[in-house]
Structure formats: C-alpha cells, structure tokens
C-alpha cells in the first residue's frame, strides 16, 4: 500500500513562518555600526586613491544622533593620515604605522549602515 502525505494549508504556513524566523536574524545582522561604516568608507577611499600609500583613520568626529534606518545616509566627518604601507599591500590599514610627516586629510560625507548596499559618498581635502 502506498501512503501519500498531504500537505495542509496550516502545515505550509508553519513551514513558511519557520523559514522566516530563520532568515530574519540574518537580515538584521547585516547592519553596520557607525564606526564600521566609517572604516569601510576609509577602505573605499584607499581603493580609489591614486596616492602611493594607504590611509588610516586618525580621528573620528563625534557621531550625530541619527535615525535607525540603515538605508538612510548618515553624515560622517573624520580625519585620515597616510601610513607607511604601500597601497598595493594586502595588510589592513589598522596594522600600518602612520608615516612621519604623512599627508593628513579631513573627510566629510555620508554613509549607510546597510552592509548589503555598502554606500558612501565621501570627499577628502588635505589639511
């Protein structure tokens, strides 16, 4: 005798809710902290820079009170300084020493905290 399993609408909804419950924590785990977003902006600055050496975060200005929506651009202001590490290195800038008399840049712009979008619009000028 062959047994057939019948899927009930209640069983389908239970499965759907279970799957949503598993996915939701992953989605909320993709929000960056303000500090992480600034560090990603510094990484982006290093990738787009034509300078010989990497820059590292020197000072982050105070964080403003911002809304909790990770997709809304947040204003940022920070200072970076040139390091001794060449831009072609695979070493993280945080592990590089600052270059003596290295170039210092003041950066302002916006970042989003949504890790998936990885959006930042930063302009830096020499100090």
Short mmCIF file of C-alpha atoms in Angstrom, two decimals:
data_model
loop_
_atom_site.label_atom_id
_atom_site.label_comp_id
_atom_site.label_asym_id
_atom_site.label_seq_id
_atom_site.Cartn_x
_atom_site.Cartn_y
_atom_site.Cartn_z
CA UNK A 1 0.00 0.00 0.00
CA UNK A 2 1.30 3.39 -0.92
CA UNK A 3 0.93 6.20 1.58
CA UNK A 4 0.54 9.76 0.39
CA UNK A 5 1.39 12.71 2.56
CA UNK A 6 -0.99 15.55 2.19
CA UNK A 7 0.30 18.98 2.98
CA UNK A 8 -2.29 21.00 4.80
CA UNK A 9 -2.50 24.77 4.49
CA UNK A 10 -1.68 25.01 8.20
CA UNK A 11 1.44 22.91 7.67
CA UNK A 12 2.55 25.11 4.79
CA UNK A 13 2.12 28.25 6.88
CA UNK A 14 4.05 26.70 9.75
CA UNK A 15 6.93 25.92 7.43
CA UNK A 16 6.85 29.41 5.96
CA UNK A 17 6.88 31.03 9.41
CA UNK A 18 9.75 28.78 10.48
CA UNK A 19 11.79 29.78 7.43
CA UNK A 20 11.04 33.48 8.01
CA UNK A 21 12.14 33.11 11.62
CA UNK A 22 15.46 31.72 10.46
CA UNK A 23 16.02 34.42 7.84
CA UNK A 24 15.09 37.47 9.93
CA UNK A 25 18.07 37.30 12.33
CA UNK A 26 20.38 37.08 9.31
CA UNK A 27 18.85 40.19 7.77
CA UNK A 28 19.17 42.22 10.96
CA UNK A 29 22.78 41.05 11.37
CA UNK A 30 23.74 42.92 8.21
CA UNK A 31 23.55 46.36 9.77
CA UNK A 32 26.90 48.02 10.39
CA UNK A 33 27.73 50.14 13.39
CA UNK A 34 28.54 53.77 12.70
CA UNK A 35 32.23 53.03 13.40
CA UNK A 36 32.23 50.07 10.97
CA UNK A 37 30.63 52.22 8.27
CA UNK A 38 33.36 54.86 8.71
CA UNK A 39 36.09 52.19 8.48
CA UNK A 40 34.50 50.85 5.29
CA UNK A 41 34.49 54.38 3.88
CA UNK A 42 38.23 54.62 4.67
CA UNK A 43 38.75 51.28 2.86
CA UNK A 44 36.85 52.67 -0.12
CA UNK A 45 38.96 55.82 -0.02
CA UNK A 46 42.10 53.64 -0.12
CA UNK A 47 40.79 51.62 -3.06
CA UNK A 48 40.01 54.75 -5.08
CA UNK A 49 43.09 56.71 -4.08
CA UNK A 50 45.90 57.27 -6.55
CA UNK A 51 48.35 58.02 -3.72
CA UNK A 52 51.23 55.61 -3.14
CA UNK A 53 50.38 54.67 0.47
CA UNK A 54 47.29 53.61 2.40
CA UNK A 55 45.41 55.97 4.72
CA UNK A 56 44.30 55.03 8.21
CA UNK A 57 41.64 56.58 10.42
CA UNK A 58 43.30 59.17 12.64
CA UNK A 59 40.25 60.75 14.27
CA UNK A 60 36.52 60.29 14.01
CA UNK A 61 34.46 63.33 14.85
CA UNK A 62 31.55 62.92 17.23
CA UNK A 63 28.65 60.91 15.92
CA UNK A 64 25.44 62.86 15.48
CA UNK A 65 22.10 61.49 16.65
CA UNK A 66 20.71 59.73 13.60
CA UNK A 67 17.63 57.69 12.82
CA UNK A 68 17.79 53.91 12.97
CA UNK A 69 17.01 53.23 9.28
CA UNK A 70 20.18 51.57 7.91
CA UNK A 71 19.33 52.68 4.34
CA UNK A 72 19.23 56.39 5.20
CA UNK A 73 22.57 58.13 4.53
CA UNK A 74 24.24 59.24 7.77
CA UNK A 75 26.53 62.26 7.92
CA UNK A 76 30.16 61.50 8.81
CA UNK A 77 33.26 63.53 9.44
CA UNK A 78 36.69 62.05 10.09
CA UNK A 79 40.41 62.58 9.57
CA UNK A 80 42.79 60.12 7.92
CA UNK A 81 46.57 60.09 7.81
CA UNK A 82 48.96 58.48 5.38
CA UNK A 83 50.66 55.27 6.56
CA UNK A 84 53.96 53.63 5.69
CA UNK A 85 52.17 50.74 3.91
CA UNK A 86 52.05 50.85 0.12
CA UNK A 87 48.58 50.89 -1.41
CA UNK A 88 49.32 47.56 -3.12
CA UNK A 89 49.77 45.73 0.19
CA UNK A 90 47.22 43.23 1.46
CA UNK A 91 47.78 44.42 5.02
CA UNK A 92 44.82 46.13 6.75
CA UNK A 93 45.48 49.86 7.28
CA UNK A 94 44.84 49.44 11.02
CA UNK A 95 48.06 47.39 11.18
CA UNK A 96 50.13 50.04 9.42
CA UNK A 97 52.11 52.70 11.25
CA UNK A 98 51.43 56.34 10.45
CA UNK A 99 54.03 57.85 8.16
CA UNK A 100 56.14 60.54 9.80
CA UNK A 101 55.03 63.83 8.24
CA UNK A 102 52.44 61.85 6.26
CA UNK A 103 49.63 63.58 4.42
CA UNK A 104 46.56 64.29 6.59
CA UNK A 105 43.09 64.62 5.04
CA UNK A 106 39.80 65.82 6.51
CA UNK A 107 36.88 63.81 5.10
CA UNK A 108 33.17 64.58 5.17
CA UNK A 109 30.19 62.97 3.53
CA UNK A 110 27.57 60.30 4.10
CA UNK A 111 27.50 56.53 4.66
CA UNK A 112 24.74 53.96 5.04
CA UNK A 113 24.74 51.29 7.72
CA UNK A 114 23.20 48.65 5.46
CA UNK A 115 26.05 46.23 4.77
CA UNK A 116 24.45 44.99 1.55
CA UNK A 117 24.33 48.43 -0.08
CA UNK A 118 27.85 49.47 1.03
CA UNK A 119 27.10 53.07 0.05
CA UNK A 120 29.32 56.01 0.91
CA UNK A 121 29.85 59.44 -0.58
CA UNK A 122 33.00 60.93 0.91
CA UNK A 123 35.13 63.92 -0.09
CA UNK A 124 38.56 64.44 1.46
CA UNK A 125 40.76 67.52 1.40
CA UNK A 126 44.34 67.90 2.61
CA UNK A 127 44.73 69.65 5.93
#
